[in-house]
Amino acid sequence: MLGPDTCSHYFTDLEWEYRNDAKQWFINKGIEIKYALILGHRSSKDRLEFVCQRGGNQESHWAKDKLDVKKTTREYITKSKKYGCPFMIIVNRPKRPDGSKVYKLSKVLNGCHNHDDPESLAGHATVCELKPHQLETVRSMKAFRQSDILRKIKEDDKNNLSTLRQIYTTRAALGGGNGMVDRLLNNLRG
């Protein structure tokens, strides 16, 4: 069962000089209509493939010829967020007549989703991740309670959908001395 076609939301004549600008435009447009988009595995320097966060299929990490052994004693069963959603948009970086290259929408392969529309994107990892300036806020306020840090971040950015759990894990990474947040900030900067 396929849901409504959402491709009309993404049609644009805009061109982007930088990859991150194109990426951010499509991700923000998805958030606007309550769908979390991510870059597909076949994205490259000159081609961006945007797929739904629920695209792909759940894969077993066990070898096919081995018996599936339960790893934990928990009573509940976890579920995958993968539903095989067929949504896909392609953005290419063709050469212009003057020799320059810009990112431009190439085609919408499938604008339909095969899952229900979410009520909210709060708690979705791809949408709620902390930005570099927000990581700096957590670093500077790590002596404060998580709720105070989250309140400060939400005051600065009204559209932020982060949760207390993200603040807690970020603060734990900062306090652990393992340099995980420093590496993350360096990767985002450079």
Short mmCIF file of N, CA, C and O in Angstrom, two decimals, residues 99-189:
data_model
loop_
_atom_site.label_atom_id
_atom_site.label_comp_id
_atom_site.label_asym_id
_atom_site.label_seq_id
_atom_site.Cartn_x
_atom_site.Cartn_y
_atom_site.Cartn_z
N GLY A 99 31.21 25.71 -18.00
CA GLY A 99 32.18 24.80 -17.40
C GLY A 99 32.02 24.59 -15.91
O GLY A 99 32.63 23.69 -15.35
N SER A 100 31.21 25.41 -15.25
CA SER A 100 31.02 25.25 -13.80
C SER A 100 30.01 24.13 -13.53
O SER A 100 29.25 23.74 -14.41
N LYS A 101 30.00 23.63 -12.32
CA LYS A 101 29.08 22.57 -11.92
C LYS A 101 28.23 23.05 -10.76
O LYS A 101 28.74 23.68 -9.83
N VAL A 102 26.95 22.75 -10.80
CA VAL A 102 26.05 23.05 -9.69
C VAL A 102 25.13 21.84 -9.48
O VAL A 102 24.89 21.06 -10.39
N TYR A 103 24.64 21.70 -8.25
CA TYR A 103 23.71 20.62 -7.93
C TYR A 103 22.32 21.05 -8.34
O TYR A 103 21.89 22.17 -8.09
N LYS A 104 21.61 20.14 -9.00
CA LYS A 104 20.28 20.45 -9.49
C LYS A 104 19.43 19.18 -9.43
O LYS A 104 19.93 18.08 -9.68
N LEU A 105 18.13 19.34 -9.10
CA LEU A 105 17.23 18.20 -9.05
C LEU A 105 17.19 17.52 -10.41
O LEU A 105 16.92 18.15 -11.42
N SER A 106 17.47 16.24 -10.44
CA SER A 106 17.49 15.49 -11.68
C SER A 106 16.14 14.81 -11.91
O SER A 106 15.49 15.01 -12.92
N LYS A 107 15.73 13.99 -10.93
CA LYS A 107 14.44 13.32 -11.06
C LYS A 107 13.96 12.80 -9.72
O LYS A 107 14.75 12.55 -8.81
N VAL A 108 12.65 12.64 -9.63
CA VAL A 108 12.03 12.01 -8.48
C VAL A 108 11.62 10.62 -8.96
O VAL A 108 10.69 10.48 -9.74
N LEU A 109 12.37 9.60 -8.52
CA LEU A 109 12.08 8.24 -8.97
C LEU A 109 10.78 7.73 -8.39
O LEU A 109 10.02 7.04 -9.07
N ASN A 110 10.52 8.03 -7.12
CA ASN A 110 9.28 7.63 -6.49
C ASN A 110 8.99 8.60 -5.37
O ASN A 110 9.80 8.76 -4.46
N GLY A 111 7.85 9.26 -5.41
CA GLY A 111 7.50 10.24 -4.39
C GLY A 111 6.55 9.71 -3.33
O GLY A 111 6.11 10.44 -2.46
N CYS A 112 6.25 8.41 -3.38
CA CYS A 112 5.31 7.80 -2.43
C CYS A 112 6.04 7.11 -1.29
O CYS A 112 7.13 6.58 -1.46
N HIS A 113 5.41 7.09 -0.14
CA HIS A 113 5.90 6.37 1.03
C HIS A 113 4.94 5.21 1.30
O HIS A 113 3.75 5.32 1.03
N ASN A 114 5.44 4.11 1.85
CA ASN A 114 4.58 2.96 2.12
C ASN A 114 4.29 2.79 3.61
O ASN A 114 3.99 1.70 4.07
N HIS A 115 4.37 3.87 4.37
CA HIS A 115 4.11 3.82 5.80
C HIS A 115 3.26 5.02 6.18
O HIS A 115 3.12 5.97 5.42
N ASP A 116 2.69 4.96 7.36
CA ASP A 116 1.82 6.04 7.83
C ASP A 116 2.61 7.33 8.03
O ASP A 116 3.79 7.30 8.34
N ASP A 117 1.90 8.45 7.87
CA ASP A 117 2.50 9.75 8.16
C ASP A 117 2.71 9.85 9.66
O ASP A 117 1.79 9.57 10.43
N PRO A 118 3.90 10.25 10.10
CA PRO A 118 4.12 10.38 11.54
C PRO A 118 3.41 11.61 12.10
O PRO A 118 3.22 12.60 11.40
N GLU A 119 3.00 11.53 13.35
CA GLU A 119 2.39 12.68 14.02
C GLU A 119 3.42 13.77 14.21
O GLU A 119 3.14 14.94 14.08
N SER A 120 4.65 13.36 14.56
CA SER A 120 5.73 14.30 14.83
C SER A 120 7.06 13.60 14.54
O SER A 120 7.13 12.38 14.56
N LEU A 121 8.09 14.37 14.26
CA LEU A 121 9.41 13.80 14.02
C LEU A 121 10.28 13.83 15.28
O LEU A 121 11.46 13.53 15.22
N ALA A 122 9.68 14.18 16.42
CA ALA A 122 10.44 14.22 17.67
C ALA A 122 10.96 12.83 17.98
O ALA A 122 10.24 11.85 17.92
N GLY A 123 12.26 12.75 18.28
CA GLY A 123 12.87 11.48 18.61
C GLY A 123 13.53 10.78 17.44
O GLY A 123 14.26 9.82 17.63
N HIS A 124 13.29 11.22 16.20
CA HIS A 124 13.95 10.63 15.04
C HIS A 124 15.41 11.05 15.04
O HIS A 124 15.73 12.23 15.04
N ALA A 125 16.30 10.08 15.01
CA ALA A 125 17.73 10.36 15.14
C ALA A 125 18.25 11.30 14.06
O ALA A 125 19.05 12.19 14.32
N THR A 126 17.80 11.14 12.83
CA THR A 126 18.33 11.96 11.74
C THR A 126 17.86 13.40 11.82
O THR A 126 18.54 14.30 11.35
N VAL A 127 16.72 13.63 12.41
CA VAL A 127 16.16 14.98 12.49
C VAL A 127 16.62 15.69 13.75
O VAL A 127 16.83 16.90 13.76
N CYS A 128 16.82 14.95 14.83
CA CYS A 128 17.08 15.55 16.14
C CYS A 128 18.56 15.69 16.49
O CYS A 128 18.88 16.09 17.60
N GLU A 129 19.46 15.34 15.59
CA GLU A 129 20.87 15.39 15.95
C GLU A 129 21.30 16.82 16.29
O GLU A 129 20.79 17.78 15.73
N LEU A 130 22.22 16.92 17.22
CA LEU A 130 22.69 18.23 17.67
C LEU A 130 23.67 18.82 16.67
O LEU A 130 24.54 18.13 16.16
N LYS A 131 23.52 20.11 16.42
CA LYS A 131 24.42 20.83 15.51
C LYS A 131 25.68 21.24 16.28
O LYS A 131 25.69 21.21 17.51
N PRO A 132 26.75 21.62 15.56
CA PRO A 132 28.00 21.97 16.25
C PRO A 132 27.85 23.03 17.34
O PRO A 132 28.42 22.89 18.42
N HIS A 133 27.08 24.09 17.07
CA HIS A 133 26.91 25.12 18.10
C HIS A 133 26.12 24.61 19.29
O HIS A 133 26.31 25.05 20.42
N GLN A 134 25.24 23.62 19.07
CA GLN A 134 24.50 23.04 20.18
C GLN A 134 25.39 22.10 21.00
O GLN A 134 25.25 22.01 22.21
N LEU A 135 26.32 21.43 20.33
CA LEU A 135 27.29 20.61 21.05
C LEU A 135 28.16 21.49 21.95
O LEU A 135 28.51 21.10 23.06
N GLU A 136 28.51 22.67 21.45
CA GLU A 136 29.28 23.61 22.26
C GLU A 136 28.48 24.07 23.48
O GLU A 136 29.04 24.26 24.57
N THR A 137 27.16 24.25 23.30
CA THR A 137 26.30 24.61 24.42
C THR A 137 26.31 23.52 25.48
O THR A 137 26.42 23.79 26.68
N VAL A 138 26.20 22.26 25.04
CA VAL A 138 26.23 21.14 25.98
C VAL A 138 27.58 21.11 26.69
O VAL A 138 27.64 20.89 27.90
N ARG A 139 28.66 21.34 25.95
CA ARG A 139 30.00 21.33 26.54
C ARG A 139 30.13 22.43 27.61
O ARG A 139 30.64 22.20 28.69
N SER A 140 29.65 23.62 27.29
CA SER A 140 29.81 24.73 28.23
C SER A 140 28.88 24.61 29.44
O SER A 140 29.16 25.17 30.49
N MET A 141 27.77 23.85 29.29
CA MET A 141 26.81 23.72 30.38
C MET A 141 26.82 22.32 31.01
O MET A 141 25.83 21.93 31.62
N LYS A 142 27.88 21.57 30.86
CA LYS A 142 27.84 20.18 31.32
C LYS A 142 27.69 20.03 32.82
O LYS A 142 27.35 18.96 33.30
N ALA A 143 27.88 21.09 33.60
CA ALA A 143 27.65 21.03 35.04
C ALA A 143 26.17 21.20 35.39
O ALA A 143 25.76 20.93 36.51
N PHE A 144 25.36 21.62 34.43
CA PHE A 144 23.93 21.85 34.65
C PHE A 144 23.14 20.55 34.45
O PHE A 144 23.65 19.57 33.91
N ARG A 145 21.88 20.57 34.85
CA ARG A 145 21.00 19.42 34.63
C ARG A 145 20.66 19.31 33.14
O ARG A 145 20.63 20.32 32.42
N GLN A 146 20.36 18.09 32.68
CA GLN A 146 20.03 17.87 31.27
C GLN A 146 18.83 18.69 30.84
O GLN A 146 18.79 19.23 29.73
N SER A 147 17.83 18.80 31.70
CA SER A 147 16.63 19.56 31.34
C SER A 147 16.94 21.03 31.13
O SER A 147 16.35 21.67 30.25
N ASP A 148 17.87 21.58 31.91
CA ASP A 148 18.26 22.98 31.73
C ASP A 148 19.02 23.18 30.41
O ASP A 148 18.82 24.17 29.72
N ILE A 149 19.86 22.21 30.08
CA ILE A 149 20.62 22.29 28.81
C ILE A 149 19.65 22.21 27.63
O ILE A 149 19.74 23.00 26.69
N LEU A 150 18.70 21.27 27.70
CA LEU A 150 17.73 21.12 26.62
C LEU A 150 16.87 22.38 26.49
O LEU A 150 16.60 22.84 25.38
N ARG A 151 16.47 22.95 27.60
CA ARG A 151 15.67 24.17 27.57
C ARG A 151 16.43 25.30 26.89
O ARG A 151 15.88 26.03 26.06
N LYS A 152 17.72 25.44 27.20
CA LYS A 152 18.55 26.48 26.58
C LYS A 152 18.67 26.27 25.08
O LYS A 152 18.55 27.21 24.28
N ILE A 153 18.88 25.02 24.66
CA ILE A 153 19.00 24.71 23.22
C ILE A 153 17.69 25.01 22.50
O ILE A 153 17.69 25.58 21.42
N LYS A 154 16.56 24.66 23.12
CA LYS A 154 15.26 24.91 22.49
C LYS A 154 14.90 26.39 22.48
O LYS A 154 14.19 26.85 21.60
N GLU A 155 15.41 27.17 23.45
CA GLU A 155 15.20 28.62 23.42
C GLU A 155 15.95 29.25 22.26
O GLU A 155 15.45 30.16 21.61
N ASP A 156 17.15 28.74 21.98
CA ASP A 156 17.96 29.27 20.89
C ASP A 156 17.43 28.85 19.52
O ASP A 156 17.57 29.58 18.55
N ASP A 157 16.86 27.65 19.44
CA ASP A 157 16.36 27.13 18.16
C ASP A 157 14.97 26.55 18.40
O ASP A 157 14.83 25.44 18.91
N LYS A 158 13.95 27.29 18.02
CA LYS A 158 12.56 26.89 18.27
C LYS A 158 12.17 25.61 17.53
O LYS A 158 11.28 24.89 17.95
N ASN A 159 12.84 25.29 16.40
CA ASN A 159 12.50 24.11 15.61
C ASN A 159 13.27 22.86 16.04
O ASN A 159 13.13 21.82 15.42
N ASN A 160 14.05 22.96 17.09
CA ASN A 160 14.86 21.83 17.54
C ASN A 160 13.96 20.75 18.14
O ASN A 160 13.09 21.04 18.94
N LEU A 161 14.19 19.50 17.73
CA LEU A 161 13.38 18.38 18.21
C LEU A 161 14.19 17.42 19.08
O LEU A 161 13.81 16.27 19.25
N SER A 162 15.30 17.87 19.61
CA SER A 162 16.15 17.01 20.43
C SER A 162 15.42 16.57 21.70
O SER A 162 14.48 17.21 22.15
N THR A 163 15.89 15.46 22.26
CA THR A 163 15.29 14.91 23.46
C THR A 163 16.30 14.90 24.60
O THR A 163 17.50 15.09 24.39
N LEU A 164 15.80 14.65 25.81
CA LEU A 164 16.68 14.56 26.97
C LEU A 164 17.70 13.43 26.81
O LEU A 164 18.83 13.54 27.26
N ARG A 165 17.30 12.36 26.15
CA ARG A 165 18.22 11.24 25.94
C ARG A 165 19.45 11.67 25.14
O ARG A 165 20.57 11.26 25.43
N GLN A 166 19.26 12.51 24.11
CA GLN A 166 20.40 12.98 23.32
C GLN A 166 21.32 13.86 24.15
O GLN A 166 22.53 13.78 24.03
N ILE A 167 20.73 14.70 24.99
CA ILE A 167 21.55 15.55 25.86
C ILE A 167 22.33 14.67 26.84
O ILE A 167 23.52 14.88 27.07
N TYR A 168 21.66 13.67 27.38
CA TYR A 168 22.29 12.77 28.34
C TYR A 168 23.48 12.04 27.71
O TYR A 168 24.57 11.99 28.29
N THR A 169 23.30 11.47 26.51
CA THR A 169 24.39 10.72 25.87
C THR A 169 25.53 11.65 25.44
O THR A 169 26.69 11.28 25.55
N THR A 170 25.21 12.84 24.99
CA THR A 170 26.25 13.79 24.60
C THR A 170 27.05 14.22 25.82
O THR A 170 28.28 14.29 25.78
N ARG A 171 26.35 14.49 26.91
CA ARG A 171 27.03 14.89 28.14
C ARG A 171 27.88 13.75 28.69
O ARG A 171 28.99 13.97 29.18
N ALA A 172 27.40 12.53 28.58
CA ALA A 172 28.18 11.37 29.03
C ALA A 172 29.44 11.22 28.18
O ALA A 172 30.50 10.88 28.70
N ALA A 173 29.32 11.47 26.89
CA ALA A 173 30.48 11.38 26.00
C ALA A 173 31.50 12.46 26.35
O ALA A 173 32.70 12.23 26.31
N LEU A 174 31.02 13.64 26.73
CA LEU A 174 31.92 14.72 27.13
C LEU A 174 32.63 14.40 28.44
O LEU A 174 33.82 14.63 28.58
N GLY A 175 31.89 13.85 29.38
CA GLY A 175 32.45 13.56 30.69
C GLY A 175 33.31 12.33 30.71
O GLY A 175 34.13 12.15 31.60
N GLY A 176 33.15 11.45 29.71
CA GLY A 176 33.89 10.20 29.70
C GLY A 176 35.34 10.35 29.34
O GLY A 176 36.13 9.44 29.55
N GLY A 177 35.74 11.48 28.81
CA GLY A 177 37.13 11.70 28.47
C GLY A 177 37.60 10.93 27.25
O GLY A 177 38.78 10.82 27.00
N ASN A 178 36.63 10.38 26.47
CA ASN A 178 37.05 9.60 25.31
C ASN A 178 37.19 10.44 24.05
O ASN A 178 37.58 9.94 23.02
N GLY A 179 36.86 11.71 24.13
CA GLY A 179 37.06 12.62 22.99
C GLY A 179 36.10 12.41 21.85
O GLY A 179 36.32 12.92 20.76
N MET A 180 34.99 11.67 22.06
CA MET A 180 34.04 11.40 20.99
C MET A 180 33.44 12.68 20.43
O MET A 180 33.35 12.88 19.23
N VAL A 181 33.02 13.59 21.31
CA VAL A 181 32.41 14.84 20.86
C VAL A 181 33.44 15.72 20.17
O VAL A 181 33.16 16.37 19.17
N ASP A 182 34.69 15.73 20.68
CA ASP A 182 35.75 16.51 20.02
C ASP A 182 35.97 16.01 18.59
O ASP A 182 36.11 16.80 17.67
N ARG A 183 36.00 14.69 18.42
CA ARG A 183 36.17 14.13 17.07
C ARG A 183 34.98 14.49 16.18
O ARG A 183 35.15 14.83 15.03
N LEU A 184 33.77 14.44 16.75
CA LEU A 184 32.58 14.79 15.99
C LEU A 184 32.63 16.24 15.55
O LEU A 184 32.37 16.57 14.40
N LEU A 185 33.00 17.15 16.46
CA LEU A 185 33.09 18.57 16.12
C LEU A 185 34.17 18.80 15.07
O LEU A 185 33.97 19.58 14.13
N ASN A 186 35.32 18.14 15.19
CA ASN A 186 36.38 18.31 14.19
C ASN A 186 35.95 17.81 12.83
O ASN A 186 36.27 18.40 11.81
N ASN A 187 35.19 16.70 12.79
CA ASN A 187 34.69 16.18 11.50
C ASN A 187 33.71 17.14 10.87
O ASN A 187 33.68 17.31 9.66
N LEU A 188 32.84 17.75 11.70
CA LEU A 188 31.85 18.68 11.16
C LEU A 188 32.51 19.97 10.67
O LEU A 188 32.05 20.57 9.71
N ARG A 189 33.55 20.40 11.36
CA ARG A 189 34.24 21.65 10.95
C ARG A 189 35.09 21.45 9.70
O ARG A 189 35.23 22.33 8.89
#
